[in-house]
Every structure is written in structure tokens, then in C-alpha cells.
Amino acid sequence: MKNFIAVSDFISLLNMSSGFLAIICSINKDFHMAAILMIIAIIFDSSDGWVARKINRQDELGFGKNIDSLSDIVSFGVAPSIFLYTCINTTPSIFQIIVILTSLLIVICGILRLTRYNVIAGKIETSDFIGFPIPGISLIIASLYLSGLFNPYIAIMLSIMVSLVMISNIRYPKFDNMPLIAISCILILLLILQINIKIYSINIPALLLLLFCLYYLIINLIKK
């Protein structure tokens, strides 16, 4: 194993571990901590590639690419789907079936999105994401919950839309707006440290983060 694994892969495993712990918290109905852990997973996911470039990772066999994708499906596929199902937790009815199917759709589209990425990586010359980036669904669901504006119907509609856009051919530019990235990092830090900045019980950092995500999602749909 030491011939395959690198420092950046340990960061990918921290991503996966955060996602796994988010699942445990969701099952235990600690939704606040589950949402925080999904956001922490995004931080680790954003860091592993940067670390790999800094250490000049040589990955001819694709070990790093695969461990990253497998970690992502736990943190950004299974974790948000379990969160959605347990958080809504409706009594047996037609609506519960919709919740189950929506949760399943998140996982299916997440697997398809990551598999397509692995297949075309290095074969298509583009600096854009093809389809909405999979961490986005965790960030949208987590920030929606933390904002204090969580609504089952809105959560389901957003989950269905984001899942389908993930497997679309719509191109999403990689994040290069440094002021927006800096503001997003501050908002994420405020959420992780649980520094409450609220107006009428609405968590402002979470709301702003949600609006940034929705803007990124929708503006590229409109451009398409």
C-alpha cells in the first residue's frame, strides 16, 4: 500500500471520514453537526488536489483519482441522501416514497457524475466542470438547513434539480473569483466555528453561502 498512497490521499480519506461521520450524525438526528461535517468534507475535497500538485504527485496508475472519487461518493452522494431522508423523516405515505426516490437519485447521479469524470479525465481538453460539481449538492443541502430556512419541499426540488444538472453536459467554470472565494471561506469558517450571526432566527453566513451556490448553479443554466 505504501507504494500507492501519498499525503494527498490521506486528505481524501479525511474527506470520506467527514462524510461518514455526517451519515452517523444524520442517523442519530444530530442534523446540525451532520451539516457542519458535510461542509468540512468539502474543505478536505478542495485541498487534496492542491496538496497533490504541491508535492508533485506522480499518479500514473490513477490511485489518487480513484480514492478521491470513492471518497466523494460517500461525502457528496451518500451523506446528503441520508441527511435528506432522515431529516424529513415523514410518516409512511406517498411523500415518503418521493423522499426515498429523491435520496436514491442523489446517489445514482453522484456515481454517474464521478464515473464520467474518471472516464474523460485527461481525454477532453477543458478547464471547466462538465455538469454541476458533486460537492455542490452537499453544500446546498447543508447551508439550506443551517440557514434556518429548511423546507422539505424546497429541499426535494433542489435535490432533484441539482442531481440532474450534475449529469448534464452543461459546463461550469472552475472557481477563479478570488474575492468571492475569500468571502465563501470566511462564511464557511463562521459556520464551522458556530459563530451565530442571525437576523430573525436566520443564519446569515449560511444564507449567503446558499445564495452563492444557487447563483453558481442557475447562472450557468441560463447561459446554456
CSV table of C-alpha atoms in Angstrom, one decimal:
chain,number,residue,atom,x,y,z
A,1,MET,CA,0.0,0.0,0.0
A,2,LYS,CA,2.9,2.4,0.7
A,3,ASN,CA,3.8,2.2,-3.0
A,4,PHE,CA,0.4,3.7,-3.9
A,5,ILE,CA,-0.7,6.1,-1.2
A,6,ALA,CA,0.5,9.7,-0.9
A,7,VAL,CA,-0.1,12.6,1.5
A,8,SER,CA,-2.9,13.9,-0.7
A,9,ASP,CA,-4.7,10.6,-0.4
A,10,PHE,CA,-4.9,10.9,3.4
A,11,ILE,CA,-6.7,14.2,2.8
A,12,SER,CA,-9.1,12.4,0.6
A,13,LEU,CA,-9.7,9.9,3.4
A,14,LEU,CA,-10.4,12.8,5.8
A,15,ASN,CA,-13.0,13.9,3.3
A,16,MET,CA,-14.5,10.5,3.3
A,17,SER,CA,-14.3,10.3,7.1
A,18,SER,CA,-16.1,13.6,7.4
A,19,GLY,CA,-18.9,12.3,5.1
A,20,PHE,CA,-19.1,9.0,7.1
A,21,LEU,CA,-19.4,10.9,10.4
A,22,ALA,CA,-22.1,13.1,8.8
A,23,ILE,CA,-24.1,10.0,8.0
A,24,ILE,CA,-23.8,8.8,11.6
A,25,CYS,CA,-24.9,12.2,12.9
A,26,SER,CA,-27.9,12.1,10.5
A,27,ILE,CA,-28.9,8.7,11.7
A,28,ASN,CA,-28.6,10.0,15.3
A,29,LYS,CA,-30.7,13.0,14.2
A,30,ASP,CA,-27.9,15.5,15.0
A,31,PHE,CA,-28.6,17.4,11.8
A,32,HIS,CA,-26.7,20.5,12.7
A,33,MET,CA,-23.4,18.6,13.2
A,34,ALA,CA,-24.2,16.5,10.1
A,35,ALA,CA,-24.4,19.7,8.0
A,36,ILE,CA,-21.2,21.0,9.5
A,37,LEU,CA,-19.4,17.8,8.7
A,38,MET,CA,-20.6,17.8,5.1
A,39,ILE,CA,-19.1,21.3,4.8
A,40,ILE,CA,-15.8,20.1,6.4
A,41,ALA,CA,-15.7,17.3,3.8
A,42,ILE,CA,-15.8,19.9,1.1
A,43,ILE,CA,-12.8,21.7,2.6
A,44,PHE,CA,-10.8,18.4,2.5
A,45,ASP,CA,-12.0,17.7,-1.0
A,46,SER,CA,-10.8,21.1,-2.1
A,47,SER,CA,-7.4,20.6,-0.5
A,48,ASP,CA,-6.3,17.1,-1.7
A,49,GLY,CA,-5.8,18.2,-5.3
A,50,TRP,CA,-3.8,21.3,-4.2
A,51,VAL,CA,-1.6,19.2,-2.0
A,52,ALA,CA,-1.1,16.7,-4.8
A,53,ARG,CA,0.2,19.5,-7.1
A,54,LYS,CA,2.4,21.0,-4.4
A,55,ILE,CA,4.2,17.6,-3.7
A,56,ASN,CA,4.3,16.9,-7.4
A,57,ARG,CA,2.3,13.7,-7.0
A,58,GLN,CA,3.1,11.1,-9.7
A,59,ASP,CA,0.0,9.0,-10.1
A,60,GLU,CA,0.4,7.0,-13.3
A,61,LEU,CA,-1.9,4.2,-12.1
A,62,GLY,CA,-4.7,6.6,-11.1
A,63,PHE,CA,-4.7,5.6,-7.4
A,64,GLY,CA,-5.3,9.2,-6.2
A,65,LYS,CA,-8.0,9.9,-8.8
A,66,ASN,CA,-9.9,6.8,-7.7
A,67,ILE,CA,-9.6,7.3,-3.9
A,68,ASP,CA,-10.8,10.9,-4.5
A,69,SER,CA,-13.8,9.7,-6.4
A,70,LEU,CA,-14.7,6.9,-3.9
A,71,SER,CA,-14.4,9.4,-1.0
A,72,ASP,CA,-16.6,11.9,-2.9
A,73,ILE,CA,-19.4,9.4,-3.4
A,74,VAL,CA,-19.5,8.9,0.4
A,75,SER,CA,-19.4,12.5,1.3
A,76,PHE,CA,-21.4,14.1,-1.5
A,77,GLY,CA,-23.6,11.2,-2.6
A,78,VAL,CA,-24.5,9.0,0.4
A,79,ALA,CA,-24.1,11.6,3.1
A,80,PRO,CA,-26.6,14.2,1.6
A,81,SER,CA,-29.0,11.5,0.6
A,82,ILE,CA,-29.1,10.1,4.2
A,83,PHE,CA,-29.3,13.6,5.6
A,84,LEU,CA,-32.3,14.4,3.3
A,85,TYR,CA,-34.1,11.2,4.2
A,86,THR,CA,-33.6,11.3,7.9
A,87,CYS,CA,-34.2,15.0,8.2
A,88,ILE,CA,-37.5,14.9,6.5
A,89,ASN,CA,-38.5,11.6,8.2
A,90,THR,CA,-42.1,11.6,7.1
A,91,THR,CA,-44.6,9.0,8.1
A,92,PRO,CA,-45.4,6.3,5.6
A,93,SER,CA,-47.1,7.9,2.7
A,94,ILE,CA,-46.7,8.8,-1.0
A,95,PHE,CA,-44.5,11.7,0.1
A,96,GLN,CA,-42.1,9.3,1.9
A,97,ILE,CA,-41.7,7.3,-1.3
A,98,ILE,CA,-40.8,10.6,-3.1
A,99,VAL,CA,-38.2,11.3,-0.4
A,100,ILE,CA,-36.7,7.8,-0.8
A,101,LEU,CA,-36.6,8.1,-4.5
A,102,THR,CA,-35.0,11.6,-4.3
A,103,SER,CA,-32.4,10.3,-1.9
A,104,LEU,CA,-31.6,7.4,-4.3
A,105,LEU,CA,-31.4,9.8,-7.2
A,106,ILE,CA,-28.7,11.8,-5.4
A,107,VAL,CA,-26.6,8.7,-5.1
A,108,ILE,CA,-27.2,7.4,-8.6
A,109,CYS,CA,-26.4,10.8,-10.2
A,110,GLY,CA,-23.4,11.2,-8.0
A,111,ILE,CA,-22.0,7.8,-9.1
A,112,LEU,CA,-22.7,8.6,-12.7
A,113,ARG,CA,-21.1,12.1,-12.4
A,114,LEU,CA,-17.9,10.8,-10.8
A,115,THR,CA,-17.6,7.8,-13.1
A,116,ARG,CA,-17.9,10.0,-16.2
A,117,TYR,CA,-15.3,12.3,-14.8
A,118,ASN,CA,-12.8,9.4,-14.3
A,119,VAL,CA,-13.5,8.2,-17.8
A,120,ILE,CA,-13.0,11.5,-19.6
A,121,ALA,CA,-10.3,13.0,-17.4
A,122,GLY,CA,-7.2,13.7,-19.5
A,123,LYS,CA,-9.1,12.9,-22.7
A,124,ILE,CA,-11.0,16.1,-23.1
A,125,GLU,CA,-9.2,19.4,-23.1
A,126,THR,CA,-11.3,21.7,-20.9
A,127,SER,CA,-10.7,23.6,-17.7
A,128,ASP,CA,-14.5,23.6,-16.9
A,129,PHE,CA,-16.5,21.1,-14.9
A,130,ILE,CA,-18.9,19.1,-17.1
A,131,GLY,CA,-22.0,19.0,-15.1
A,132,PHE,CA,-22.5,20.7,-11.7
A,133,PRO,CA,-19.7,19.7,-9.3
A,134,ILE,CA,-20.9,17.0,-6.9
A,135,PRO,CA,-19.8,18.8,-3.7
A,136,GLY,CA,-22.3,21.4,-4.6
A,137,ILE,CA,-25.3,19.3,-3.6
A,138,SER,CA,-23.9,18.8,0.0
A,139,LEU,CA,-23.1,22.5,0.3
A,140,ILE,CA,-26.6,23.4,-0.9
A,141,ILE,CA,-28.4,21.0,1.4
A,142,ALA,CA,-26.2,21.8,4.4
A,143,SER,CA,-26.4,25.6,4.0
A,144,LEU,CA,-30.2,25.3,3.5
A,145,TYR,CA,-30.5,23.5,6.8
A,146,LEU,CA,-28.1,25.7,8.7
A,147,SER,CA,-29.8,28.9,7.4
A,148,GLY,CA,-32.9,28.0,9.4
A,149,LEU,CA,-35.0,28.1,6.2
A,150,PHE,CA,-35.1,24.3,5.6
A,151,ASN,CA,-38.3,23.2,4.0
A,152,PRO,CA,-38.9,19.6,2.9
A,153,TYR,CA,-40.5,20.6,-0.4
A,154,ILE,CA,-37.8,23.1,-1.3
A,155,ALA,CA,-35.1,20.6,-0.3
A,156,ILE,CA,-36.5,17.9,-2.5
A,157,MET,CA,-36.9,20.2,-5.5
A,158,LEU,CA,-33.4,21.5,-5.2
A,159,SER,CA,-32.0,17.9,-4.7
A,160,ILE,CA,-33.8,16.7,-7.9
A,161,MET,CA,-32.6,19.7,-9.9
A,162,VAL,CA,-29.0,19.6,-8.8
A,163,SER,CA,-28.8,15.8,-9.3
A,164,LEU,CA,-30.0,16.1,-12.9
A,165,VAL,CA,-27.7,19.0,-13.6
A,166,MET,CA,-24.7,17.0,-12.2
A,167,ILE,CA,-25.1,14.5,-15.1
A,168,SER,CA,-25.8,17.1,-17.7
A,169,ASN,CA,-23.4,18.4,-20.3
A,170,ILE,CA,-23.6,21.9,-19.0
A,171,ARG,CA,-20.2,23.4,-18.4
A,172,TYR,CA,-19.5,25.1,-15.1
A,173,PRO,CA,-16.3,27.2,-15.0
A,174,LYS,CA,-13.9,26.5,-12.2
A,175,PHE,CA,-13.9,29.0,-9.3
A,176,ASP,CA,-11.4,31.8,-10.1
A,177,ASN,CA,-13.2,34.8,-8.5
A,178,MET,CA,-10.8,35.4,-5.6
A,179,PRO,CA,-12.9,37.9,-3.7
A,180,LEU,CA,-15.9,35.5,-3.8
A,181,ILE,CA,-13.7,32.6,-2.8
A,182,ALA,CA,-12.4,34.6,0.1
A,183,ILE,CA,-15.9,35.6,1.3
A,184,SER,CA,-17.0,32.0,1.0
A,185,CYS,CA,-14.1,30.8,3.1
A,186,ILE,CA,-15.0,33.3,5.8
A,187,LEU,CA,-18.6,32.2,5.7
A,188,ILE,CA,-17.6,28.5,6.0
A,189,LEU,CA,-15.3,29.3,8.9
A,190,LEU,CA,-18.1,31.1,10.7
A,191,LEU,CA,-20.4,28.1,10.3
A,192,ILE,CA,-17.7,25.6,11.4
A,193,LEU,CA,-16.9,27.6,14.4
A,194,GLN,CA,-20.6,28.0,15.0
A,195,ILE,CA,-20.4,31.8,15.4
A,196,ASN,CA,-24.0,32.7,15.1
A,197,ILE,CA,-24.8,35.8,13.1
A,198,LYS,CA,-28.6,35.8,12.9
A,199,ILE,CA,-31.4,38.1,11.9
A,200,TYR,CA,-34.9,36.9,12.9
A,201,SER,CA,-33.5,33.3,13.5
A,202,ILE,CA,-32.0,33.2,10.0
A,203,ASN,CA,-28.3,32.3,10.0
A,204,ILE,CA,-26.8,35.0,7.7
A,205,PRO,CA,-23.5,33.2,6.8
A,206,ALA,CA,-25.4,30.0,5.8
A,207,LEU,CA,-27.9,32.0,3.8
A,208,LEU,CA,-25.2,33.9,1.9
A,209,LEU,CA,-23.4,30.6,1.2
A,210,LEU,CA,-26.7,29.1,-0.1
A,211,LEU,CA,-27.3,32.1,-2.3
A,212,PHE,CA,-23.7,31.9,-3.7
A,213,CYS,CA,-24.3,28.2,-4.6
A,214,LEU,CA,-27.7,28.8,-6.2
A,215,TYR,CA,-26.3,31.7,-8.2
A,216,TYR,CA,-23.4,29.5,-9.5
A,217,LEU,CA,-26.0,26.8,-10.3
A,218,ILE,CA,-28.5,28.9,-12.0
A,219,ILE,CA,-26.4,31.5,-13.9
A,220,ASN,CA,-24.7,28.7,-15.9
A,221,LEU,CA,-28.1,27.1,-16.7
A,222,ILE,CA,-29.3,30.5,-18.0
A,223,LYS,CA,-26.1,30.9,-20.1
A,224,LYS,CA,-26.7,27.4,-21.5
